[in-house]
PDB file of C-alpha atoms in Angstrom:
ATOM      1  CA  UNK A 268      78.048 118.384  60.044  1.00  0.00           C
ATOM      2  CA  UNK A 269      79.509 115.604  57.418  1.00  0.00           C
ATOM      3  CA  UNK A 270      78.411 112.656  59.501  1.00  0.00           C
ATOM      4  CA  UNK A 271      74.709 113.976  59.820  1.00  0.00           C
ATOM      5  CA  UNK A 272      74.592 114.570  55.993  1.00  0.00           C
ATOM      6  CA  UNK A 273      75.874 111.096  55.346  1.00  0.00           C
ATOM      7  CA  UNK A 274      73.488 109.363  57.483  1.00  0.00           C
ATOM      8  CA  UNK A 275      70.980 111.244  56.361  1.00  0.00           C
ATOM      9  CA  UNK A 276      71.517 110.389  52.713  1.00  0.00           C
ATOM     10  CA  UNK A 277      72.094 106.758  54.005  1.00  0.00           C
ATOM     11  CA  UNK A 278      68.773 106.543  55.318  1.00  0.00           C
ATOM     12  CA  UNK A 279      66.788 108.092  52.266  1.00  0.00           C
ATOM     13  CA  UNK A 280      68.918 105.465  50.010  1.00  0.00           C
ATOM     14  CA  UNK A 281      67.790 102.670  52.012  1.00  0.00           C
ATOM     15  CA  UNK A 282      64.119 103.929  51.907  1.00  0.00           C
ATOM     16  CA  UNK A 283      64.183 104.299  47.853  1.00  0.00           C
ATOM     17  CA  UNK A 284      65.528 100.682  47.877  1.00  0.00           C
ATOM     18  CA  UNK A 285      62.664  99.508  50.049  1.00  0.00           C
ATOM     19  CA  UNK A 286      60.258 101.638  47.737  1.00  0.00           C
ATOM     20  CA  UNK A 287      61.806 100.021  44.727  1.00  0.00           C
ATOM     21  CA  UNK A 288      60.919  96.445  46.430  1.00  0.00           C
ATOM     22  CA  UNK A 289      57.296  97.427  46.796  1.00  0.00           C
ATOM     23  CA  UNK A 290      54.424  96.516  44.296  1.00  0.00           C
ATOM     24  CA  UNK A 291      53.807  99.693  41.789  1.00  0.00           C
ATOM     25  CA  UNK A 292      50.342 100.738  41.931  1.00  0.00           C
ATOM     26  CA  UNK A 293      48.421 101.980  39.051  1.00  0.00           C
ATOM     27  CA  UNK A 294      44.778 102.012  37.606  1.00  0.00           C
ATOM     28  CA  UNK A 295      45.598  98.780  35.545  1.00  0.00           C
ATOM     29  CA  UNK A 296      46.388  97.400  39.472  1.00  0.00           C
ATOM     30  CA  UNK A 297      49.864  96.446  41.339  1.00  0.00           C
ATOM     31  CA  UNK A 298      52.637  95.969  38.980  1.00  0.00           C
ATOM     32  CA  UNK A 299      53.773  92.382  39.932  1.00  0.00           C
ATOM     33  CA  UNK A 300      50.571  90.878  40.333  1.00  0.00           C
ATOM     34  CA  UNK A 301      50.654  87.590  38.915  1.00  0.00           C
ATOM     35  CA  UNK A 302      48.377  86.328  36.191  1.00  0.00           C
ATOM     36  CA  UNK A 303      47.422  82.491  36.130  1.00  0.00           C
ATOM     37  CA  UNK A 304      47.218  81.459  32.751  1.00  0.00           C
ATOM     38  CA  UNK A 305      45.237  78.306  31.807  1.00  0.00           C
ATOM     39  CA  UNK A 306      43.407  77.042  28.880  1.00  0.00           C
ATOM     40  CA  UNK A 307      40.307  74.879  27.576  1.00  0.00           C
ATOM     41  CA  UNK A 308      38.933  73.070  24.813  1.00  0.00           C
ATOM     42  CA  UNK A 309      35.046  73.283  24.399  1.00  0.00           C
ATOM     43  CA  UNK A 310      33.539  70.903  21.692  1.00  0.00           C
ATOM     44  CA  UNK A 311      30.069  71.335  21.483  1.00  0.00           C
ATOM     45  CA  UNK A 312      26.785  70.749  19.444  1.00  0.00           C
ATOM     46  CA  UNK A 313      24.125  73.428  18.555  1.00  0.00           C
ATOM     47  CA  UNK A 314      20.471  73.116  17.834  1.00  0.00           C
ATOM     48  CA  UNK A 315      19.168  76.228  15.572  1.00  0.00           C
ATOM     49  CA  UNK A 316      17.205  77.156  12.774  1.00  0.00           C
ATOM     50  CA  UNK A 317      18.277  77.074   9.340  1.00  0.00           C
ATOM     51  CA  UNK A 318      16.169  78.318   6.506  1.00  0.00           C
ATOM     52  CA  UNK A 319      13.278  78.160   8.726  1.00  0.00           C
ATOM     53  CA  UNK A 320      13.786  74.456   9.617  1.00  0.00           C
ATOM     54  CA  UNK A 321      15.918  72.544  12.289  1.00  0.00           C
ATOM     55  CA  UNK A 322      19.604  72.803  11.717  1.00  0.00           C
ATOM     56  CA  UNK A 323      22.261  70.825  13.632  1.00  0.00           C
ATOM     57  CA  UNK A 324      25.600  72.613  13.980  1.00  0.00           C
ATOM     58  CA  UNK A 325      29.005  70.734  15.331  1.00  0.00           C
ATOM     59  CA  UNK A 326      32.208  72.597  15.975  1.00  0.00           C
ATOM     60  CA  UNK A 327      33.618  74.148  19.209  1.00  0.00           C
ATOM     61  CA  UNK A 328      36.195  76.667  20.562  1.00  0.00           C
ATOM     62  CA  UNK A 329      39.101  76.545  22.619  1.00  0.00           C
ATOM     63  CA  UNK A 330      41.552  79.221  23.981  1.00  0.00           C
ATOM     64  CA  UNK A 331      43.564  80.696  26.917  1.00  0.00           C
ATOM     65  CA  UNK A 332      42.302  81.651  30.118  1.00  0.00           C
ATOM     66  CA  UNK A 333      43.498  84.312  32.243  1.00  0.00           C
ATOM     67  CA  UNK A 334      42.947  84.418  35.957  1.00  0.00           C
ATOM     68  CA  UNK A 335      40.155  82.074  35.914  1.00  0.00           C
ATOM     69  CA  UNK A 336      37.829  84.892  34.205  1.00  0.00           C
ATOM     70  CA  UNK A 337      38.941  85.777  30.570  1.00  0.00           C
ATOM     71  CA  UNK A 338      39.224  83.458  27.829  1.00  0.00           C
ATOM     72  CA  UNK A 339      40.319  84.763  24.403  1.00  0.00           C
ATOM     73  CA  UNK A 340      40.643  82.217  21.479  1.00  0.00           C
ATOM     74  CA  UNK A 341      38.794  80.918  18.356  1.00  0.00           C
ATOM     75  CA  UNK A 342      35.878  78.701  17.413  1.00  0.00           C
ATOM     76  CA  UNK A 343      34.412  77.235  14.495  1.00  0.00           C
ATOM     77  CA  UNK A 344      31.135  75.404  13.416  1.00  0.00           C
ATOM     78  CA  UNK A 345      29.548  73.824  10.657  1.00  0.00           C
ATOM     79  CA  UNK A 346      26.240  72.545   9.486  1.00  0.00           C
ATOM     80  CA  UNK A 347      26.101  68.600   9.326  1.00  0.00           C
ATOM     81  CA  UNK A 348      22.171  67.548   8.910  1.00  0.00           C
ATOM     82  CA  UNK A 349      20.935  67.004   5.678  1.00  0.00           C
ATOM     83  CA  UNK A 350      18.171  70.265   4.503  1.00  0.00           C
ATOM     84  CA  UNK A 351      17.682  70.696   1.217  1.00  0.00           C
ATOM     85  CA  UNK A 352      18.004  73.605  -1.296  1.00  0.00           C
ATOM     86  CA  UNK A 353      14.798  74.588  -3.134  1.00  0.00           C
ATOM     87  CA  UNK A 354      15.080  73.597  -6.754  1.00  0.00           C
ATOM     88  CA  UNK A 355      14.953  76.113  -9.731  1.00  0.00           C
ATOM     89  CA  UNK A 356      13.830  73.256 -12.283  1.00  0.00           C
ATOM     90  CA  UNK A 357      12.462  69.876 -11.358  1.00  0.00           C
ATOM     91  CA  UNK A 358      15.184  67.777 -13.522  1.00  0.00           C
ATOM     92  CA  UNK A 359      17.894  69.300 -11.427  1.00  0.00           C
ATOM     93  CA  UNK A 360      19.491  66.950  -8.787  1.00  0.00           C
ATOM     94  CA  UNK A 361      18.909  67.384  -5.115  1.00  0.00           C
ATOM     95  CA  UNK A 362      20.920  69.882  -3.929  1.00  0.00           C
ATOM     96  CA  UNK A 363      21.603  70.344   0.525  1.00  0.00           C
ATOM     97  CA  UNK A 364      22.646  73.493   2.057  1.00  0.00           C
ATOM     98  CA  UNK A 365      26.117  73.375   3.624  1.00  0.00           C
ATOM     99  CA  UNK A 366      27.117  76.382   5.801  1.00  0.00           C
ATOM    100  CA  UNK A 367      30.315  77.148   7.880  1.00  0.00           C
ATOM    101  CA  UNK A 368      31.680  79.703   9.890  1.00  0.00           C
ATOM    102  CA  UNK A 369      34.623  81.008  12.267  1.00  0.00           C
ATOM    103  CA  UNK A 370      36.078  83.528  14.149  1.00  0.00           C
ATOM    104  CA  UNK A 371      37.859  85.077  17.391  1.00  0.00           C
ATOM    105  CA  UNK A 372      35.739  83.824  20.531  1.00  0.00           C
ATOM    106  CA  UNK A 373      36.256  86.055  23.729  1.00  0.00           C
ATOM    107  CA  UNK A 374      34.508  84.802  26.940  1.00  0.00           C
ATOM    108  CA  UNK A 375      34.074  86.079  30.401  1.00  0.00           C
ATOM    109  CA  UNK A 376      33.258  83.443  33.163  1.00  0.00           C
ATOM    110  CA  UNK A 377      31.622  84.810  36.496  1.00  0.00           C
ATOM    111  CA  UNK A 378      32.700  83.241  39.783  1.00  0.00           C
ATOM    112  CA  UNK A 379      33.978  80.014  37.867  1.00  0.00           C
ATOM    113  CA  UNK A 380      35.103  78.807  41.593  1.00  0.00           C
ATOM    114  CA  UNK A 381      31.645  77.746  42.172  1.00  0.00           C
ATOM    115  CA  UNK A 382      30.097  74.888  41.606  1.00  0.00           C
ATOM    116  CA  UNK A 383      27.203  76.422  39.281  1.00  0.00           C
ATOM    117  CA  UNK A 384      28.209  79.519  37.386  1.00  0.00           C
ATOM    118  CA  UNK A 385      27.823  81.692  34.074  1.00  0.00           C
ATOM    119  CA  UNK A 386      29.895  82.656  31.213  1.00  0.00           C
ATOM    120  CA  UNK A 387      29.180  85.145  28.497  1.00  0.00           C
ATOM    121  CA  UNK A 388      31.132  85.691  25.205  1.00  0.00           C
ATOM    122  CA  UNK A 389      30.856  85.756  21.469  1.00  0.00           C
ATOM    123  CA  UNK A 390      32.209  84.758  18.203  1.00  0.00           C
ATOM    124  CA  UNK A 391      32.909  87.305  15.699  1.00  0.00           C
ATOM    125  CA  UNK A 392      34.208  86.573  12.458  1.00  0.00           C
ATOM    126  CA  UNK A 393      32.986  84.876   8.969  1.00  0.00           C
ATOM    127  CA  UNK A 394      31.725  81.952   6.962  1.00  0.00           C
ATOM    128  CA  UNK A 395      30.209  80.691   4.256  1.00  0.00           C
ATOM    129  CA  UNK A 396      27.152  79.242   2.616  1.00  0.00           C
ATOM    130  CA  UNK A 397      26.805  76.786  -0.518  1.00  0.00           C
ATOM    131  CA  UNK A 398      24.832  74.161  -2.139  1.00  0.00           C
ATOM    132  CA  UNK A 399      26.174  70.680  -2.844  1.00  0.00           C
ATOM    133  CA  UNK A 400      25.331  67.070  -3.263  1.00  0.00           C
ATOM    134  CA  UNK A 401      25.626  64.462  -0.638  1.00  0.00           C
ATOM    135  CA  UNK A 402      27.163  60.762  -0.602  1.00  0.00           C
ATOM    136  CA  UNK A 403      29.739  61.658  -3.240  1.00  0.00           C
ATOM    137  CA  UNK A 404      33.595  61.567  -2.959  1.00  0.00           C
ATOM    138  CA  UNK A 405      35.331  64.739  -1.630  1.00  0.00           C
ATOM    139  CA  UNK A 406      36.809  65.029  -5.070  1.00  0.00           C
ATOM    140  CA  UNK A 407      33.671  64.697  -6.624  1.00  0.00           C
ATOM    141  CA  UNK A 408      31.503  67.075  -4.736  1.00  0.00           C
ATOM    142  CA  UNK A 409      31.182  70.339  -6.252  1.00  0.00           C
ATOM    143  CA  UNK A 410      30.005  73.863  -4.166  1.00  0.00           C
ATOM    144  CA  UNK A 411      27.327  75.462  -6.297  1.00  0.00           C
ATOM    145  CA  UNK A 412      26.330  79.427  -5.611  1.00  0.00           C
ATOM    146  CA  UNK A 413      29.101  79.916  -2.922  1.00  0.00           C
ATOM    147  CA  UNK A 414      29.002  83.048  -1.085  1.00  0.00           C
ATOM    148  CA  UNK A 415      30.941  84.562   2.212  1.00  0.00           C
ATOM    149  CA  UNK A 416      29.452  86.215   4.993  1.00  0.00           C
ATOM    150  CA  UNK A 417      30.012  87.931   8.355  1.00  0.00           C
ATOM    151  CA  UNK A 418      28.898  86.420  11.513  1.00  0.00           C
ATOM    152  CA  UNK A 419      28.606  87.883  15.166  1.00  0.00           C
ATOM    153  CA  UNK A 420      27.065  85.225  17.804  1.00  0.00           C
ATOM    154  CA  UNK A 421      26.815  86.224  21.164  1.00  0.00           C
ATOM    155  CA  UNK A 422      26.379  83.692  23.708  1.00  0.00           C
ATOM    156  CA  UNK A 423      25.414  82.599  27.464  1.00  0.00           C
ATOM    157  CA  UNK A 424      26.441  79.348  29.491  1.00  0.00           C
ATOM    158  CA  UNK A 425      25.168  78.125  32.303  1.00  0.00           C
ATOM    159  CA  UNK A 426      27.988  75.956  33.676  1.00  0.00           C
ATOM    160  CA  UNK A 427      28.550  72.870  36.292  1.00  0.00           C
ATOM    161  CA  UNK A 428      31.955  71.755  37.431  1.00  0.00           C
ATOM    162  CA  UNK A 429      32.380  68.059  37.276  1.00  0.00           C
ATOM    163  CA  UNK A 430      35.572  68.148  38.138  1.00  0.00           C
ATOM    164  CA  UNK A 431      38.777  70.552  38.703  1.00  0.00           C
ATOM    165  CA  UNK A 432      39.515  70.049  35.053  1.00  0.00           C
ATOM    166  CA  UNK A 433      36.067  69.199  33.176  1.00  0.00           C
ATOM    167  CA  UNK A 434      32.845  71.702  33.048  1.00  0.00           C
ATOM    168  CA  UNK A 435      29.264  70.799  31.574  1.00  0.00           C
ATOM    169  CA  UNK A 436      27.491  73.855  30.025  1.00  0.00           C
ATOM    170  CA  UNK A 437      23.933  74.505  28.480  1.00  0.00           C
ATOM    171  CA  UNK A 438      23.228  77.757  26.947  1.00  0.00           C
ATOM    172  CA  UNK A 439      21.947  79.788  24.262  1.00  0.00           C
ATOM    173  CA  UNK A 440      22.952  81.814  21.698  1.00  0.00           C
ATOM    174  CA  UNK A 441      21.572  84.221  18.551  1.00  0.00           C
ATOM    175  CA  UNK A 442      23.392  84.375  15.039  1.00  0.00           C
ATOM    176  CA  UNK A 443      23.395  87.382  13.374  1.00  0.00           C
ATOM    177  CA  UNK A 444      24.652  87.067   9.620  1.00  0.00           C
ATOM    178  CA  UNK A 445      25.000  89.604   6.895  1.00  0.00           C
ATOM    179  CA  UNK A 446      26.555  90.039   3.402  1.00  0.00           C
ATOM    180  CA  UNK A 447      25.578  86.455   2.040  1.00  0.00           C
ATOM    181  CA  UNK A 448      24.401  86.616  -1.552  1.00  0.00           C
ATOM    182  CA  UNK A 449      23.775  82.791  -2.281  1.00  0.00           C
ATOM    183  CA  UNK A 450      20.460  82.217  -4.332  1.00  0.00           C
ATOM    184  CA  UNK A 451      17.391  80.843  -2.301  1.00  0.00           C
ATOM    185  CA  UNK A 452      18.266  82.104   0.959  1.00  0.00           C
ATOM    186  CA  UNK A 453      18.688  85.200   2.983  1.00  0.00           C
ATOM    187  CA  UNK A 454      20.758  86.534   5.504  1.00  0.00           C
ATOM    188  CA  UNK A 455      17.395  86.264   7.749  1.00  0.00           C
ATOM    189  CA  UNK A 456      17.077  82.597   7.316  1.00  0.00           C
ATOM    190  CA  UNK A 457      20.651  82.566   8.095  1.00  0.00           C
ATOM    191  CA  UNK A 458      20.506  84.370  11.072  1.00  0.00           C
ATOM    192  CA  UNK A 459      18.628  82.809  14.240  1.00  0.00           C
ATOM    193  CA  UNK A 460      18.968  81.573  17.712  1.00  0.00           C
ATOM    194  CA  UNK A 461      20.415  78.224  18.916  1.00  0.00           C
ATOM    195  CA  UNK A 462      20.394  76.194  21.991  1.00  0.00           C
ATOM    196  CA  UNK A 463      23.653  74.412  22.459  1.00  0.00           C
ATOM    197  CA  UNK A 464      25.270  71.629  24.709  1.00  0.00           C
ATOM    198  CA  UNK A 465      29.093  72.097  25.812  1.00  0.00           C
ATOM    199  CA  UNK A 466      31.804  70.117  27.343  1.00  0.00           C
ATOM    200  CA  UNK A 467      34.981  72.224  28.514  1.00  0.00           C
ATOM    201  CA  UNK A 468      38.091  70.342  29.521  1.00  0.00           C
ATOM    202  CA  UNK A 469      41.320  72.101  30.157  1.00  0.00           C
ATOM    203  CA  UNK A 470      43.033  74.176  33.155  1.00  0.00           C
ATOM    204  CA  UNK A 471      40.714  76.631  34.391  1.00  0.00           C
TER     205      UNK A 471
END
């Protein structure tokens, strides 16, 4: 009898030992599933509306990419072309608009292993708008009527793999701005659609 009990216990212990080596299943997936970690940088140019005129934004985003699908990172953009701000007095010097914004960027890539694929994401953060004079030294430039704002900008990319480490993307976005109070411009004129061209380089 003792021998039978010993053999039964040995079988049960060996079964539990093998069970511990097996992956743990849960709603989140198997416990020992490996996550592939990569990352990339994506400089880009945007063509958008700003105060009912054409605005050019330069910047980009970068972050960590998980399983060739989900990217978590940050981005920033700034207005780079000259757009005159309205004058309150004819004798005032010519002032130009300046705008920047930055924030958290999540992005999800659909079937990234295919030659042509899509990605959707958004920038969520804040920025600022002000007026200043151009063609002066950095120490001489004075920002006038500065105000901060909240920005949310969802985007969609249509991408092509050039190599396993390089991608080209074209797409569109819409910039939602709220909370600015700079004289001469409104949230509606700071908001607007944009078309963009982006180069992605990294480990996807």
